């Protein structure tokens, strides 16, 4: 960057010197690189500013002569004191030349303040040389500053195209056609206002065509997704808690062309609810405007989905979690406290932990990765594989070996994949491990890492490894140990806690020992009948957009350290 900055300074000095002698300075490009698609202009000189495309940001350098006349070389909308010194390409939403060819405009998202965690859309406007100044220049006298040739329309267009290429590198898609679902009653409420004020401006500045639908009752999104013309859209964006994505996935799963729909339509999430787990995992935030920008710049990422079979014959699709015991009680019995936001989970845990209730059951499972060190290594390989794929401009998909892929080999046709292990009503496969639990505290199985902000229960979860992360804890531990166990979730030490049993499985069946009229089973945070149920994973069956091609959770402690074996094999 130092060489480019030095080159900028030298040319800026030349421009300033020329400006002092000659009032009409044309714009000029100072450096260009050639690519297969044509000329990519990386440095652009304008009458009052130099724009330079660095690796991950656009540098904006004002000329000294220009800043003497005005406080800024360009206009910024909404107004701010000065133009920024640089803008990250990640934050650039669009760039274009106005139809009259008088201005270069760049729309970008900017954080209002570090503490507010909110983005607003701003526009940079750079004056271009007027048409009257594009004619032949008079011959300059000897000893005058070097002649600066005028910029061509092709050069300006090439610069804009290069900026957009850097703002939307492969495999990121521009101008994604979005089907937006807004649940006005999600979480504490106010999803309508959140979308209109914090989200829509970002999508519109990114030139995304929007179709906005407001849901009116629970379960409506299932029918809407089932009947949707998927050829009209690239992404579905529920604005809600995690309940609306659950409905969308289940609606797509009920279609005759389920596999095609799930693999084509990327299901995303704008957080407007209590837990907002999906957004936390994919974008690393529960802030709506930050999630909106992450969707605009989202990397296509295959997502494991699960089939859940119930005793009554119903088959559900799960994208997030399955729970029994304290966690399920916590999730479902605090529904009436949605007005508290995420604080409802803290309150619910304390009230349940004091009771030291246990939940006897039998768990049968197909274990694929057992020990925590093996799981750590599995996670490392998965993340590195995803990084390599995205770095090569590919969608994040098969970064790690795992369960069945997209239902391959599990039945023909375009509907949902067949069930490799049958339903909950079938005989258990002989190679499954059966573990009886007399005093279970919590059974929690996750397809994603975060279950709420600061609740990274499944730190080794991968988006498309074909496996679920299954944890169990005992219920007869002291209140103090239980509190410390939950605190370890927030501190990031839950995975290594000796009270936590952690496995990666491709399928499981849970059978409660006793019929409890007040018993709770939770699937993606939704209550289901208190009865045996079975789950199996379909590797990469779904599609979403993520920030980097994998979940934003930090992973188990030490996963990124080079082991002795890896060092010797290098």
XYZ file of C-alpha atoms in Angstrom:
570
model
C 0.000 0.000 0.000
C 2.950 2.312 0.617
C 4.017 2.307 -3.060
C 0.505 3.117 -4.222
C 0.157 5.877 -1.630
C 3.495 7.383 -2.757
C 2.304 7.276 -6.361
C -0.923 8.957 -5.293
C 0.950 11.724 -3.498
C 3.215 12.380 -6.483
C 0.300 12.640 -8.900
C -1.753 14.704 -6.460
C 1.168 17.153 -6.227
C 1.367 17.330 -10.004
C -2.362 17.982 -10.241
C -2.207 20.696 -7.589
C 0.728 22.377 -9.347
C -1.071 22.237 -12.676
C -4.240 23.589 -11.082
C -2.413 26.659 -9.886
C -1.398 27.516 -13.484
C -4.355 26.216 -15.440
C -7.957 26.584 -14.221
C -9.443 23.776 -16.341
C -7.945 20.440 -15.320
C -9.295 17.335 -16.952
C -9.733 14.032 -15.138
C -7.212 11.316 -15.886
C -6.553 7.695 -15.054
C -3.083 7.083 -13.730
C -2.884 3.318 -13.562
C -4.749 0.440 -15.112
C -4.468 -3.317 -15.089
C -5.614 -5.590 -17.867
C -7.910 -8.530 -17.209
C -9.687 -11.063 -19.388
C -12.806 -8.917 -19.322
C -10.979 -5.748 -20.396
C -9.338 -2.829 -18.652
C -9.710 -2.545 -14.868
C -8.920 1.009 -13.819
C -7.451 0.924 -10.313
C -6.527 4.606 -9.866
C -8.735 7.429 -11.076
C -7.840 11.132 -10.989
C -10.715 13.591 -10.862
C -10.459 17.382 -10.675
C -10.512 17.420 -6.871
C -9.835 13.887 -5.744
C -7.883 10.706 -6.400
C -9.686 7.389 -6.018
C -7.553 4.277 -5.539
C -8.728 0.671 -5.402
C -6.710 -1.118 -2.761
C -7.135 -4.805 -1.901
C -10.177 -4.436 0.337
C -11.038 -0.731 0.346
C -11.396 2.357 -1.807
C -9.018 5.183 -0.822
C -10.344 8.736 -1.217
C -7.569 11.349 -1.324
C -8.486 14.992 -1.712
C -6.220 17.336 -3.614
C -4.671 20.184 -1.657
C -5.865 22.813 -4.130
C -9.436 21.580 -3.833
C -9.541 21.484 -0.061
C -8.414 25.118 0.126
C -11.604 26.133 -1.641
C -14.013 23.883 0.196
C -14.133 21.649 3.254
C -14.606 18.579 1.101
C -13.963 17.571 -2.478
C -17.278 15.788 -2.819
C -20.752 15.736 -1.343
C -21.875 13.100 1.137
C -25.561 12.277 1.625
C -26.856 12.273 4.360
C -24.469 15.061 5.242
C -21.402 14.606 7.398
C -18.458 16.903 8.094
C -15.979 15.350 5.666
C -15.787 12.614 3.126
C -14.302 9.417 4.584
C -10.642 8.702 3.875
C -11.587 5.235 2.672
C -14.588 2.945 2.278
C -14.418 -0.827 2.604
C -15.533 -2.622 -0.540
C -17.639 -4.807 1.756
C -19.636 -1.658 2.621
C -20.027 -0.417 -0.957
C -23.549 -1.140 -2.151
C -23.456 0.367 -5.638
C -21.452 2.677 -7.912
C -22.553 4.402 -11.097
C -22.165 7.386 -13.433
C -25.217 9.650 -13.590
C -27.084 9.658 -16.929
C -25.850 13.203 -17.680
C -22.253 11.969 -17.130
C -21.613 14.795 -14.667
C -21.143 12.784 -11.449
C -19.708 9.542 -10.160
C -21.831 8.296 -7.253
C -21.043 5.576 -4.736
C -23.670 4.293 -2.316
C -22.271 2.693 0.827
C -23.292 1.576 4.300
C -21.654 3.323 7.242
C -21.898 2.653 10.959
C -23.572 5.534 12.780
C -21.318 4.979 15.806
C -19.337 2.040 17.223
C -21.689 1.758 20.200
C -24.962 1.819 18.279
C -24.136 -1.088 15.942
C -26.375 0.383 13.276
C -25.710 1.146 9.624
C -27.076 3.980 7.521
C -26.848 4.404 3.764
C -24.719 7.290 2.554
C -23.833 8.479 -0.942
C -20.560 9.914 -2.159
C -20.860 12.208 -5.181
C -17.770 13.169 -7.181
C -18.016 15.881 -9.890
C -16.726 14.780 -13.277
C -15.256 17.081 -15.949
C -18.075 18.747 -17.872
C -18.564 18.060 -21.547
C -17.271 21.533 -22.410
C -13.888 20.633 -20.983
C -13.515 17.452 -23.026
C -12.325 19.232 -26.202
C -8.758 19.632 -27.451
C -6.305 21.255 -25.068
C -4.005 24.123 -26.124
C -0.346 23.340 -26.511
C 1.467 23.948 -23.271
C 4.603 26.073 -23.114
C 7.945 24.523 -22.355
C 8.698 24.062 -18.658
C 4.971 23.844 -17.881
C 3.565 20.905 -15.884
C 3.120 17.726 -17.939
C -0.035 17.521 -19.998
C -2.883 15.572 -18.377
C -5.045 13.834 -20.989
C -8.819 13.889 -20.636
C -10.651 10.867 -19.296
C -12.789 8.877 -21.678
C -16.278 7.572 -21.055
C -14.911 4.045 -21.461
C -12.326 4.663 -18.754
C -14.943 5.950 -16.297
C -17.187 2.997 -17.023
C -14.254 0.623 -16.577
C -13.444 2.146 -13.183
C -17.047 1.781 -12.015
C -17.135 -1.806 -13.243
C -13.903 -2.537 -11.357
C -15.293 -1.021 -8.151
C -18.390 -3.212 -8.437
C -16.249 -6.286 -9.114
C -14.323 -5.606 -5.907
C -17.513 -4.847 -3.970
C -19.113 -8.079 -5.176
C -16.340 -10.643 -5.706
C -17.239 -14.179 -6.764
C -19.255 -16.055 -5.616
C -21.338 -13.098 -4.333
C -24.345 -12.294 -6.513
C -25.379 -8.715 -7.265
C -28.957 -7.464 -7.233
C -30.438 -10.567 -5.651
C -34.199 -10.832 -6.164
C -35.621 -11.028 -2.667
C -38.866 -12.456 -1.316
C -39.222 -10.724 2.040
C -41.524 -11.998 4.788
C -42.207 -9.684 7.710
C -43.766 -11.029 10.910
C -45.143 -7.939 12.706
C -45.568 -9.920 15.946
C -42.056 -11.414 16.155
C -40.314 -11.193 19.537
C -40.969 -7.893 21.294
C -42.758 -6.641 18.167
C -41.868 -3.848 15.775
C -40.555 -5.940 12.860
C -42.400 -3.688 10.394
C -40.631 -0.598 11.649
C -37.277 -2.379 11.806
C -37.543 -3.485 8.188
C -38.670 -0.136 6.814
C -36.194 1.982 8.763
C -33.077 -0.181 9.086
C -33.215 -2.819 6.361
C -35.087 -1.648 3.263
C -32.745 1.343 2.613
C -29.735 -1.003 2.460
C -31.444 -3.457 0.115
C -32.683 -0.679 -2.164
C -29.272 1.001 -2.290
C -27.866 -2.372 -3.388
C -30.453 -2.368 -6.210
C -32.161 -5.513 -4.926
C -35.673 -6.058 -6.342
C -37.978 -6.615 -3.343
C -41.314 -8.349 -2.932
C -42.505 -7.732 0.632
C -45.210 -9.863 2.288
C -46.492 -9.325 5.828
C -47.666 -12.476 7.556
C -50.914 -12.362 9.500
C -51.012 -15.675 11.401
C -48.747 -18.450 12.634
C -47.987 -21.057 9.971
C -48.924 -18.823 7.031
C -45.350 -18.839 5.687
C -45.541 -22.641 5.236
C -48.346 -22.260 2.697
C -46.744 -19.209 1.064
C -43.419 -20.991 0.554
C -45.168 -24.128 -0.685
C -46.953 -22.155 -3.413
C -44.118 -19.723 -4.257
C -42.906 -19.341 -7.846
C -39.230 -19.953 -7.082
C -38.168 -18.873 -10.592
C -38.970 -15.284 -9.610
C -36.550 -15.091 -6.650
C -32.981 -15.773 -5.578
C -33.400 -15.430 -1.813
C -36.097 -15.604 0.854
C -35.683 -13.237 3.801
C -37.856 -13.791 6.878
C -37.822 -10.725 9.150
C -38.651 -12.312 12.494
C -37.289 -14.625 15.130
C -36.289 -18.176 14.201
C -39.889 -19.337 13.810
C -40.445 -17.842 10.359
C -37.327 -19.444 8.780
C -38.583 -22.746 10.216
C -41.882 -22.220 8.421
C -40.186 -21.303 5.140
C -37.969 -24.408 5.195
C -40.991 -26.598 5.938
C -43.045 -24.971 3.193
C -40.292 -25.580 0.647
C -39.958 -29.158 1.910
C -43.629 -29.873 1.182
C -43.299 -28.976 -2.491
C -43.212 -31.643 -5.222
C -39.896 -30.063 -6.310
C -38.591 -29.791 -2.743
C -34.952 -30.599 -3.492
C -34.826 -28.113 -6.355
C -36.514 -25.392 -4.276
C -34.274 -25.918 -1.241
C -31.112 -25.875 -3.356
C -32.097 -22.810 -5.427
C -33.749 -20.409 -2.974
C -31.291 -19.184 -0.333
C -33.166 -18.772 2.961
C -31.706 -15.879 4.978
C -32.768 -14.012 8.132
C -33.263 -10.473 9.406
C -33.280 -10.672 13.244
C -36.455 -9.230 14.739
C -37.244 -11.810 17.437
C -36.010 -12.990 20.834
C -33.356 -15.583 19.961
C -32.313 -14.669 16.412
C -30.016 -17.688 16.259
C -29.939 -17.948 12.469
C -28.649 -14.405 12.026
C -26.069 -14.806 14.794
C -24.637 -17.883 13.087
C -24.672 -16.690 9.492
C -23.760 -13.026 9.983
C -22.270 -12.833 13.474
C -24.832 -10.295 14.629
C -28.375 -9.867 15.915
C -28.503 -6.270 14.637
C -30.917 -5.901 11.690
C -28.915 -3.426 9.585
C -25.667 -5.387 9.979
C -27.508 -8.553 8.973
C -28.954 -6.741 5.951
C -25.486 -5.783 4.717
C -24.275 -9.353 5.302
C -27.136 -10.622 3.118
C -26.272 -8.142 0.364
C -22.675 -9.418 0.475
C -23.620 -13.000 1.389
C -21.637 -16.037 0.235
C -23.837 -18.906 -1.061
C -23.524 -21.657 1.542
C -25.041 -25.116 1.517
C -26.851 -25.882 4.739
C -27.571 -29.235 6.348
C -31.256 -29.834 7.025
C -32.840 -32.525 9.189
C -35.892 -34.717 8.814
C -37.806 -35.174 12.087
C -40.351 -37.992 12.243
C -43.025 -38.128 14.939
C -45.101 -41.050 16.176
C -48.238 -39.785 14.447
C -46.465 -40.098 11.084
C -45.718 -36.401 10.589
C -42.398 -35.493 9.000
C -40.890 -32.075 9.744
C -37.843 -30.223 8.473
C -35.520 -28.766 11.119
C -32.740 -26.281 10.429
C -31.715 -25.231 13.939
C -32.126 -27.547 16.953
C -33.995 -30.289 18.758
C -34.296 -30.229 22.537
C -35.644 -32.209 25.483
C -35.282 -31.541 29.186
C -34.338 -28.253 30.798
C -33.459 -26.534 27.507
C -36.774 -27.484 25.908
C -38.693 -26.347 28.986
C -36.748 -23.107 28.936
C -37.490 -22.502 25.260
C -41.194 -23.303 25.318
C -42.381 -22.367 28.809
C -41.068 -18.786 28.464
C -43.069 -18.067 25.307
C -45.323 -15.741 27.295
C -42.234 -13.670 28.183
C -41.310 -12.709 24.617
C -41.701 -9.054 25.610
C -38.519 -9.455 27.680
C -36.426 -10.208 24.583
C -33.330 -12.378 25.169
C -33.605 -11.779 28.945
C -36.482 -14.259 29.012
C -33.975 -17.127 28.675
C -31.901 -16.003 31.670
C -34.989 -15.663 33.837
C -36.356 -19.011 32.697
C -33.093 -20.835 33.373
C -32.818 -19.609 36.946
C -36.368 -20.614 37.785
C -35.902 -24.105 36.295
C -32.409 -24.771 37.669
C -33.525 -24.221 41.251
C -35.972 -27.133 40.917
C -33.206 -29.637 39.870
C -35.712 -31.518 37.758
C -34.485 -34.589 35.848
C -35.806 -36.051 32.592
C -35.364 -39.859 32.266
C -35.093 -41.057 28.671
C -33.263 -43.376 26.269
C -31.165 -41.968 23.448
C -30.171 -44.092 20.439
C -27.726 -42.482 18.039
C -25.511 -43.011 15.026
C -22.243 -41.535 16.341
C -19.809 -40.363 13.648
C -17.236 -38.398 15.700
C -16.959 -39.116 19.426
C -14.041 -37.602 21.347
C -13.692 -33.861 21.843
C -10.191 -33.777 20.345
C -11.435 -35.635 17.272
C -14.319 -33.181 17.026
C -11.878 -30.266 17.262
C -9.886 -31.660 14.338
C -13.054 -32.338 12.333
C -14.103 -28.715 12.844
C -10.703 -27.384 11.746
C -10.811 -29.365 8.507
C -14.341 -28.165 7.808
C -13.519 -24.471 8.292
C -10.343 -24.655 6.229
C -12.195 -26.436 3.456
C -14.872 -23.730 3.375
C -12.251 -20.971 3.390
C -10.516 -22.602 0.430
C -13.739 -22.903 -1.558
C -14.783 -19.285 -0.979
C -11.221 -18.105 -1.681
C -11.473 -19.812 -5.079
C -14.711 -17.973 -5.832
C -16.913 -21.004 -5.193
C -19.987 -21.476 -3.015
C -19.322 -23.070 0.349
C -20.386 -26.700 0.151
C -18.496 -29.901 0.720
C -15.717 -28.791 3.024
C -15.850 -31.951 5.164
C -16.843 -35.568 4.779
C -20.077 -36.403 6.554
C -23.536 -37.817 6.111
C -25.579 -38.250 2.964
C -25.318 -35.446 0.403
C -28.572 -33.838 -0.806
C -30.344 -37.142 -0.355
C -28.171 -38.782 -3.001
C -28.880 -42.478 -3.207
C -31.949 -42.141 -0.997
C -34.692 -42.258 -3.593
C -35.367 -40.757 -6.980
C -37.448 -37.729 -7.863
C -37.510 -34.072 -6.898
C -39.278 -34.354 -3.547
C -37.589 -34.654 -0.173
C -34.842 -37.285 0.127
C -35.835 -40.700 1.398
C -35.139 -41.638 5.004
C -31.997 -43.731 5.292
C -32.869 -44.925 8.807
C -36.646 -45.063 8.512
C -39.006 -43.350 10.949
C -39.368 -43.291 14.705
C -41.877 -46.150 14.381
C -39.387 -48.496 12.692
C -36.902 -50.876 14.308
C -33.653 -49.323 15.515
C -30.659 -49.929 13.237
C -28.290 -52.467 14.770
C -25.200 -50.234 14.586
C -26.710 -47.407 16.649
C -25.419 -46.738 20.154
C -28.119 -46.755 22.862
C -27.480 -44.673 25.982
C -29.984 -44.786 28.886
C -30.305 -41.598 30.934
C -31.772 -41.943 34.418
C -31.171 -38.366 35.530
C -30.834 -36.337 32.379
C -30.770 -32.584 32.782
C -30.660 -31.455 29.161
C -30.625 -33.115 25.768
C -29.734 -30.586 23.091
C -28.946 -31.273 19.444
C -27.855 -28.401 17.212
C -27.397 -27.804 13.501
C -25.928 -24.355 14.188
C -23.606 -22.985 16.868
C -25.416 -20.012 18.419
C -28.877 -20.586 19.837
C -29.160 -16.927 20.881
C -26.717 -14.015 21.137
C -23.874 -15.047 23.491
C -25.277 -18.611 23.638
C -22.712 -20.624 21.664
C -23.840 -24.107 22.746
C -22.494 -25.944 19.682
C -19.133 -24.344 19.028
C -18.014 -27.189 16.716
C -21.073 -26.966 14.453
C -20.447 -26.738 10.713
C -22.907 -25.568 8.090
C -22.632 -28.562 5.778
C -20.699 -31.454 7.312
C -23.758 -33.702 7.322
C -23.691 -34.018 11.112
C -25.553 -32.735 14.161
C -23.798 -31.697 17.363
C -25.396 -33.553 20.277
C -24.829 -32.599 23.910
C -26.196 -34.042 27.140
C -25.826 -32.921 30.761
C -26.974 -34.442 34.047
C -29.802 -32.893 36.017
C -28.781 -33.923 39.536
C -25.902 -31.455 39.839
C -25.891 -28.626 42.357
C -27.416 -25.271 41.556
C -23.965 -23.663 41.699
C -22.553 -26.160 39.165
C -25.576 -25.636 36.957
C -25.101 -21.876 37.024
C -21.394 -22.246 36.229
C -22.300 -24.607 33.412
C -24.535 -21.977 31.842
C -21.970 -19.230 32.423
C -19.453 -21.327 30.499
C -21.707 -20.957 27.450
C -21.238 -17.184 27.462
C -17.516 -17.406 28.253
C -16.896 -19.813 25.372
C -15.770 -22.732 27.556
C -18.917 -24.854 27.335
C -17.410 -27.313 24.840
C -14.521 -28.180 27.178
C -16.629 -28.310 30.352
C -16.260 -31.822 31.863
C -19.971 -31.825 32.729
C -20.822 -31.713 29.012
C -20.977 -34.833 26.833
C -20.420 -33.766 23.198
C -20.786 -35.970 20.087
C -21.317 -35.537 16.362
C -24.090 -37.753 15.016
C -25.809 -38.323 11.692
C -29.074 -39.515 13.276
C -30.706 -40.171 16.660
C -33.906 -41.277 18.349
C -35.060 -39.969 21.729
C -37.634 -41.860 23.812
C -38.935 -40.290 27.042
C -39.330 -42.855 29.836
C -42.625 -41.539 31.148
C -45.646 -39.793 29.740
C -45.763 -36.289 31.199
C -48.863 -34.201 30.428
C -46.709 -31.098 30.878
C -43.714 -32.518 29.010
C -42.079 -30.515 26.233
C -40.274 -31.419 23.016
C -38.793 -28.468 21.102
C -38.008 -28.513 17.371
C -36.408 -25.249 16.183
C -37.956 -23.601 19.243
C -41.457 -24.807 18.371
C -43.412 -27.120 20.738
C -44.134 -30.645 19.518
C -45.995 -33.620 21.112
C -44.244 -35.131 24.128
C -43.441 -38.504 22.578
C -40.529 -40.364 20.957
C -39.088 -38.704 17.850
C -36.287 -39.476 15.392
C -33.964 -37.182 13.457
C -31.562 -37.704 10.561
C -29.400 -35.241 8.659
C -29.440 -34.481 4.928
C -26.037 -33.077 4.037
C -26.156 -29.739 2.221
C -29.823 -30.105 1.286
C -30.621 -26.427 1.942
C -29.086 -23.157 0.775
C -28.428 -19.939 2.646
C -26.090 -16.934 2.532
C -23.352 -16.527 5.113
C -20.723 -13.899 5.715
C -17.701 -16.117 5.008
C -18.961 -19.532 3.967
C -19.197 -20.950 7.496
C -20.720 -20.032 10.846
C -19.455 -16.932 12.648
C -19.080 -18.716 16.016
C -15.446 -18.774 17.230
C -15.226 -22.586 17.354
C -13.843 -24.804 20.141
C -10.827 -23.396 21.952
C -7.597 -24.331 20.238
C -9.157 -25.612 17.011
C -6.871 -23.423 14.883
C -3.621 -24.458 16.586
C -1.254 -26.551 14.500
C -0.880 -30.002 16.042
C 2.425 -31.872 16.237
C 1.193 -34.346 13.614
C 0.224 -31.553 11.223
C 3.586 -29.862 11.758
C 5.472 -33.074 10.944
C 3.324 -33.731 7.867
C 3.761 -30.194 6.510
